[in-house]
CSV table of C-alpha atoms in Angstrom, one decimal:
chain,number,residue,atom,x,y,z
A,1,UNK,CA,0.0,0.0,0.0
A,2,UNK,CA,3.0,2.4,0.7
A,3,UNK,CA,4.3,1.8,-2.6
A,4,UNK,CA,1.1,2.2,-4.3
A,5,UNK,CA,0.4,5.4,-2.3
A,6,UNK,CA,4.1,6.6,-2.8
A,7,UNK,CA,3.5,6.1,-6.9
A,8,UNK,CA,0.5,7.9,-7.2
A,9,UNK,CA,1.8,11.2,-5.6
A,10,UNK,CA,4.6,10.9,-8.1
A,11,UNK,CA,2.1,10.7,-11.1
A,12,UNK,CA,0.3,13.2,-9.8
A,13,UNK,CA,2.9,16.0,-9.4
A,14,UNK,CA,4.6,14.9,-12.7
A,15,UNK,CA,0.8,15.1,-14.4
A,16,UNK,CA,0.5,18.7,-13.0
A,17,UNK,CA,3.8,19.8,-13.7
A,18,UNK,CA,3.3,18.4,-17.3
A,19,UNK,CA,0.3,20.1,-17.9
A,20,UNK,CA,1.7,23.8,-17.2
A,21,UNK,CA,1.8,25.8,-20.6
A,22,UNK,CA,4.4,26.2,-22.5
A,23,UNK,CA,3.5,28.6,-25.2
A,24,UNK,CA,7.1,29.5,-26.3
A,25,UNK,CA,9.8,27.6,-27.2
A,26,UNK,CA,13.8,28.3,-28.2
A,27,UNK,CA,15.8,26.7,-30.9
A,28,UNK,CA,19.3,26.0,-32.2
A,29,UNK,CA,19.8,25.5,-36.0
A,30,UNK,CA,23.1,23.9,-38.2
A,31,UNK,CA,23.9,22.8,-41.0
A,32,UNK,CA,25.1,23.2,-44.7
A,33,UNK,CA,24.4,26.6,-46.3
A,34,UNK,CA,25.7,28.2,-49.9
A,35,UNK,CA,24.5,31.3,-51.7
A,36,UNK,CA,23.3,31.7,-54.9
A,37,UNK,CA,25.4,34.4,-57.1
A,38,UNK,CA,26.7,36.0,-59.9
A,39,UNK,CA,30.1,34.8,-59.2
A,40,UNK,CA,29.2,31.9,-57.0
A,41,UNK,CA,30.6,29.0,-59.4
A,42,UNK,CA,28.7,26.1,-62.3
A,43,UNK,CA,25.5,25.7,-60.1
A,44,UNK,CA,24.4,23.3,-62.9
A,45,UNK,CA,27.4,21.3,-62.6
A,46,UNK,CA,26.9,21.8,-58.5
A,47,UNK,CA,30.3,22.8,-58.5
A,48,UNK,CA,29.6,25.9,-55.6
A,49,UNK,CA,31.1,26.1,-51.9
A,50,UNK,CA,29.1,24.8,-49.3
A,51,UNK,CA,29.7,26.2,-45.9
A,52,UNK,CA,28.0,26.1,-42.4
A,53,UNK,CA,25.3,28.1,-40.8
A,54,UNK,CA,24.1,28.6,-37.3
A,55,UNK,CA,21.1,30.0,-36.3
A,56,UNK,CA,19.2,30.9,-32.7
A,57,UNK,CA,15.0,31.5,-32.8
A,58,UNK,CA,12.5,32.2,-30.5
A,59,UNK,CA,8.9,31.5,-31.0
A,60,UNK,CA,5.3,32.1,-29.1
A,61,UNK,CA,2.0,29.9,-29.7
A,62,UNK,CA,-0.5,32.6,-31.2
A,63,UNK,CA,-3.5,30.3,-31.9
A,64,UNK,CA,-3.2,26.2,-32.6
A,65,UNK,CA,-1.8,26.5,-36.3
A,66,UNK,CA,0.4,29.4,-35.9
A,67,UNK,CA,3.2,30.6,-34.3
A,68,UNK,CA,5.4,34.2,-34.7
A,69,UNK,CA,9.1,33.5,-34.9
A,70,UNK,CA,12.4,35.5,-35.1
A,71,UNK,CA,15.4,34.4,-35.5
A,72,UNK,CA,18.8,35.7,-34.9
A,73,UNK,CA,22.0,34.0,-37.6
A,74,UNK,CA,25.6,33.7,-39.2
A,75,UNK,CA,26.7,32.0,-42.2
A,76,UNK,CA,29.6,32.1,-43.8
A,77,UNK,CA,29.5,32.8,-47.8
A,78,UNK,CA,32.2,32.6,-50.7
A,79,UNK,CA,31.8,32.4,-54.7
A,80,UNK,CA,33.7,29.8,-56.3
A,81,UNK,CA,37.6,30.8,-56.4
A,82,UNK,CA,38.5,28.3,-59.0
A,83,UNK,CA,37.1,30.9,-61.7
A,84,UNK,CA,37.7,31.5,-65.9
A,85,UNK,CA,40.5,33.8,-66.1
A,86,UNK,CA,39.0,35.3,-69.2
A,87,UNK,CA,35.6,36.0,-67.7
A,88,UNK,CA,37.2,37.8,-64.6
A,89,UNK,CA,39.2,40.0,-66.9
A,90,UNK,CA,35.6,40.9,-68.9
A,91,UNK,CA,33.5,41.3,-65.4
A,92,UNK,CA,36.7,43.6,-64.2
A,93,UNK,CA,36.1,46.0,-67.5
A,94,UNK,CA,32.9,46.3,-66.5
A,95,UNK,CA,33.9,47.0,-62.8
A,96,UNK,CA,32.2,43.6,-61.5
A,97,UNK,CA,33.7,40.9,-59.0
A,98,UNK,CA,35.2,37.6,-60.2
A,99,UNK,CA,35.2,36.3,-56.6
A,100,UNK,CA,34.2,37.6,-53.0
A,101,UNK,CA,33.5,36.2,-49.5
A,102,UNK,CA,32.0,37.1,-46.4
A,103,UNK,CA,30.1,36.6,-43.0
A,104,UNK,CA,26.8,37.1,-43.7
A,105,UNK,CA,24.6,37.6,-40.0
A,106,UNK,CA,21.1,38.3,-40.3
A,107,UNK,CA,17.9,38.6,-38.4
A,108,UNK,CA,14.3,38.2,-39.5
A,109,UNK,CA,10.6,37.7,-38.1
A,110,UNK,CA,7.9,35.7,-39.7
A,111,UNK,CA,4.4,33.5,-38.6
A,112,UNK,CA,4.8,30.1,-39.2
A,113,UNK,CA,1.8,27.7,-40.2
A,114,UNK,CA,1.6,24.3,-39.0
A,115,UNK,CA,-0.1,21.7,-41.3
A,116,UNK,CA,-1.4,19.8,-38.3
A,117,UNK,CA,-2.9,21.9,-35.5
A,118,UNK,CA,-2.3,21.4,-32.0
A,119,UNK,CA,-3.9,23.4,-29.1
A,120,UNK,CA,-0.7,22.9,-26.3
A,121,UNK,CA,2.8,21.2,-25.9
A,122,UNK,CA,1.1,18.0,-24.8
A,123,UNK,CA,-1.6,17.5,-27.1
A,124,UNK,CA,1.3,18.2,-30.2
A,125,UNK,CA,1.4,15.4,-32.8
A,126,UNK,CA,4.7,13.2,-32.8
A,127,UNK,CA,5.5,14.1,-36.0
A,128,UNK,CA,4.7,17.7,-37.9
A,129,UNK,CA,5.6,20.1,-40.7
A,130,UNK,CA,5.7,23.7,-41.1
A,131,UNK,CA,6.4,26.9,-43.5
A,132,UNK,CA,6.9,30.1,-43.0
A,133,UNK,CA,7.3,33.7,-44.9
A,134,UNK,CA,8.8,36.5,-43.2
A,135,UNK,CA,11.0,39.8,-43.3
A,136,UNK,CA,14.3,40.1,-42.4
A,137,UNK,CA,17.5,42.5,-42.5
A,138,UNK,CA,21.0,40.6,-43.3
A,139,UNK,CA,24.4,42.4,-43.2
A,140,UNK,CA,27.4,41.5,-45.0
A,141,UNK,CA,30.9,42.5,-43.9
A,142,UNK,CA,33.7,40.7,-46.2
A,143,UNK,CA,36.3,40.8,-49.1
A,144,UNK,CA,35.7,41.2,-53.1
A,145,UNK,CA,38.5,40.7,-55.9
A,146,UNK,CA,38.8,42.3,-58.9
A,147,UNK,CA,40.9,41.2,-62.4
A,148,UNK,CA,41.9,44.4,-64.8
A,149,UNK,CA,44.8,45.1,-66.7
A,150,UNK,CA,47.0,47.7,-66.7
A,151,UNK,CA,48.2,50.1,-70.0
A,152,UNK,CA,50.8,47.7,-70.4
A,153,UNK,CA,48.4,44.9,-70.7
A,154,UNK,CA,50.0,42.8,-67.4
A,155,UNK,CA,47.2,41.6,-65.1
A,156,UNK,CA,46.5,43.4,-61.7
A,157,UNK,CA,44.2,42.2,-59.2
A,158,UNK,CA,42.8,44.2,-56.2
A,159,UNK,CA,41.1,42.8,-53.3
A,160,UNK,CA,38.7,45.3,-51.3
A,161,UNK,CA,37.0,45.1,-48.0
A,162,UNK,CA,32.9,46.2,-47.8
A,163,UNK,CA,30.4,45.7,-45.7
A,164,UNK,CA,26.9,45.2,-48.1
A,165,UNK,CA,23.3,45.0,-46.5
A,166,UNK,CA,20.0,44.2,-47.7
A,167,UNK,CA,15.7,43.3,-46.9
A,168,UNK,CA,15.2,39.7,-47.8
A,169,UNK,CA,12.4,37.7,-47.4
A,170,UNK,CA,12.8,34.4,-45.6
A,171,UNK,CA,11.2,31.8,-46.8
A,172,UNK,CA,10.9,28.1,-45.0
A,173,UNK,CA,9.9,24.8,-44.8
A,174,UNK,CA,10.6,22.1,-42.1
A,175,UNK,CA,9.5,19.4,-40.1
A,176,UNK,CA,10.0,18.2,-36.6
A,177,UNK,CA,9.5,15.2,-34.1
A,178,UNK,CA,8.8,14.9,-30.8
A,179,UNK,CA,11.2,13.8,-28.4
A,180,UNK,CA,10.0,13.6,-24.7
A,181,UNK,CA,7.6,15.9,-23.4
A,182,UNK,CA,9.4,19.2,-23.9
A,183,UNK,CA,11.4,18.6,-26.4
A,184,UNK,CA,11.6,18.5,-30.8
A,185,UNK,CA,14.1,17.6,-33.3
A,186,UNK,CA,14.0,18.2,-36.9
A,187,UNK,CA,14.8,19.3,-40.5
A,188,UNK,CA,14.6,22.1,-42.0
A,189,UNK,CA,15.4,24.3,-45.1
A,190,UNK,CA,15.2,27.9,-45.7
A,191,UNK,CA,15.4,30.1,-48.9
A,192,UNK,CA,16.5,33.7,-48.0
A,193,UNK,CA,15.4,36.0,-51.5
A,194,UNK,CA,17.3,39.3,-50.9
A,195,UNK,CA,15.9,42.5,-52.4
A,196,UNK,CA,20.1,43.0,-53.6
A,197,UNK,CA,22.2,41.8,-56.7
A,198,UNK,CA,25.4,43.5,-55.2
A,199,UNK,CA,26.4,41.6,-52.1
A,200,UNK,CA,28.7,39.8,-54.3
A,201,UNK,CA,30.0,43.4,-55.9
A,202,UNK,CA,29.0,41.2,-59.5
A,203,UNK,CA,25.1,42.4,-60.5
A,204,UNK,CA,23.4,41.7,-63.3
A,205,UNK,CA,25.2,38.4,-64.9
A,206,UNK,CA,22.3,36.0,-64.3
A,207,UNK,CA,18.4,37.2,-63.7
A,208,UNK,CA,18.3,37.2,-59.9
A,209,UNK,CA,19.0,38.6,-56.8
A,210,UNK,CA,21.4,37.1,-54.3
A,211,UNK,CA,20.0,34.3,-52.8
A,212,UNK,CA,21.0,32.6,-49.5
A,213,UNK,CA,20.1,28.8,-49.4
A,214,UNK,CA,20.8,26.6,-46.1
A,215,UNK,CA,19.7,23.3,-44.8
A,216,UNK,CA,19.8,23.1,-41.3
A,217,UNK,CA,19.2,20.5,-38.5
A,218,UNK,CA,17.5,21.7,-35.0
A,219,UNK,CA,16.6,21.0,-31.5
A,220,UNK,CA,13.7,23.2,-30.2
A,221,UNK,CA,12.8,23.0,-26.4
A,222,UNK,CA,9.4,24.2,-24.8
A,223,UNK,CA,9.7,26.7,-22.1
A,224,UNK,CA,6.7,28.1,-19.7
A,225,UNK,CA,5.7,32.1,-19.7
A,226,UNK,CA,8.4,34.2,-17.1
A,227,UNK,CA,9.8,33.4,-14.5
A,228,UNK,CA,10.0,29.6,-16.6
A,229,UNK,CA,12.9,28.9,-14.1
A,230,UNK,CA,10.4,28.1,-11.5
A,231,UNK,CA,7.9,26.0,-13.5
């Protein structure tokens, strides 16, 4: 009787605890990232560099399908060095960049729709998806080289330090499993459409902006309203 007594307190307490809301939640993204430029290398040969990203978001419940996000972020960015000697001379008569690379960091905000609805932390499905659309602001400190030749015809290369910013619009899709009671893990891949075509100091050799392209692993973890230390 002791042990049964002993149990059922347990369950109880753990039930109640269980049960407190948790309508925000915290997450920490990696993973493979590359970025989508003028200079940025054979994309249809998917011969581009691939570098890492890292990525910290907060989110709060707003009704059982959606949830408002922002999200703070680094990744690291380069074009292809390995370029055509020829076309770096032609892009550096028309004053454009055969090669550049930078740390691009980034913050953005944006609802996100889940496509199964779920009123609380524990009534959540065990497995889910999501997209989301947002706005951001991205800045990008770094380096961008230049081919020209002098009277003499001898090549000369200069290398130049800016910092580049732009409005992008984030766009993502992901999905996620539970793991525990409070916790997810999952997949997801993002799509960042900048309003720029100069963050690689090359504009105008293909039909697009600069696009930022990552696919990133995460953990997210629930967390209760403040003081959620004491909950």
């Amino acid at each position: 009787m002791l042990v049964f007594f002993l149990t059922s307190e347990i369950n109880a307490q753990n039930f109640y605890k269980e049960r407190i809301p948790r309508p925000y939640t915290v997450s920490l993204y990696g993973g493979p990232a590359s970025m989508y430029t003028d200079n940025g290398g054979p994309y249809r040969d998917l011969n581009f560099p691939i570098f890492g990203s890292f990525a910290l978001a907060g989110e709060k419940k707003i009704t059982s399908r959606v949830n408002f996000r922002a999200t703070l972020g680094y990744q690291h960015v380069s074009s292809n060095k390995e370029y055509n000697a020829n076309q770096a001379f032609q892009w550096g008569e028309d004053n454009k960049a055969y090669a550049f690379q930078g740390d691009a960091f980034y913050i953005d905000f944006s609802p996100v729709f889940y496509f199964i609805p779920y009123p609380s932390h524990v009534m959540r499905p065990r497995v889910n998806g999501y997209a989301g659309i947002g706005l951001g602001y991205l800045v990008l400190p770094g380096q961008q080289a230049f081919a020209t030749k002098d009277p003499n015809g001898d090549p000369k290369l200069s290398v130049i330090d800016i910092t580049n910013s732009t409005i992008y619009l984030p766009i993502r899709l992901g999905g996620s499993m539970a793991f525990g009671s409070n916790w997810d893990i999952g997949f997801e891949g993002s799509l960042f459409a900048s309003f720029s075509d100069e963050l690689d100091g090359n504009a105008g050799t293909n039909q697009t902006n600069d696009l930022f392209m990552q696919a990133n692993f995460f953990v997210k973890h629930y967390i209760s309203p403040f003081p959620f230390w004491k909950k």
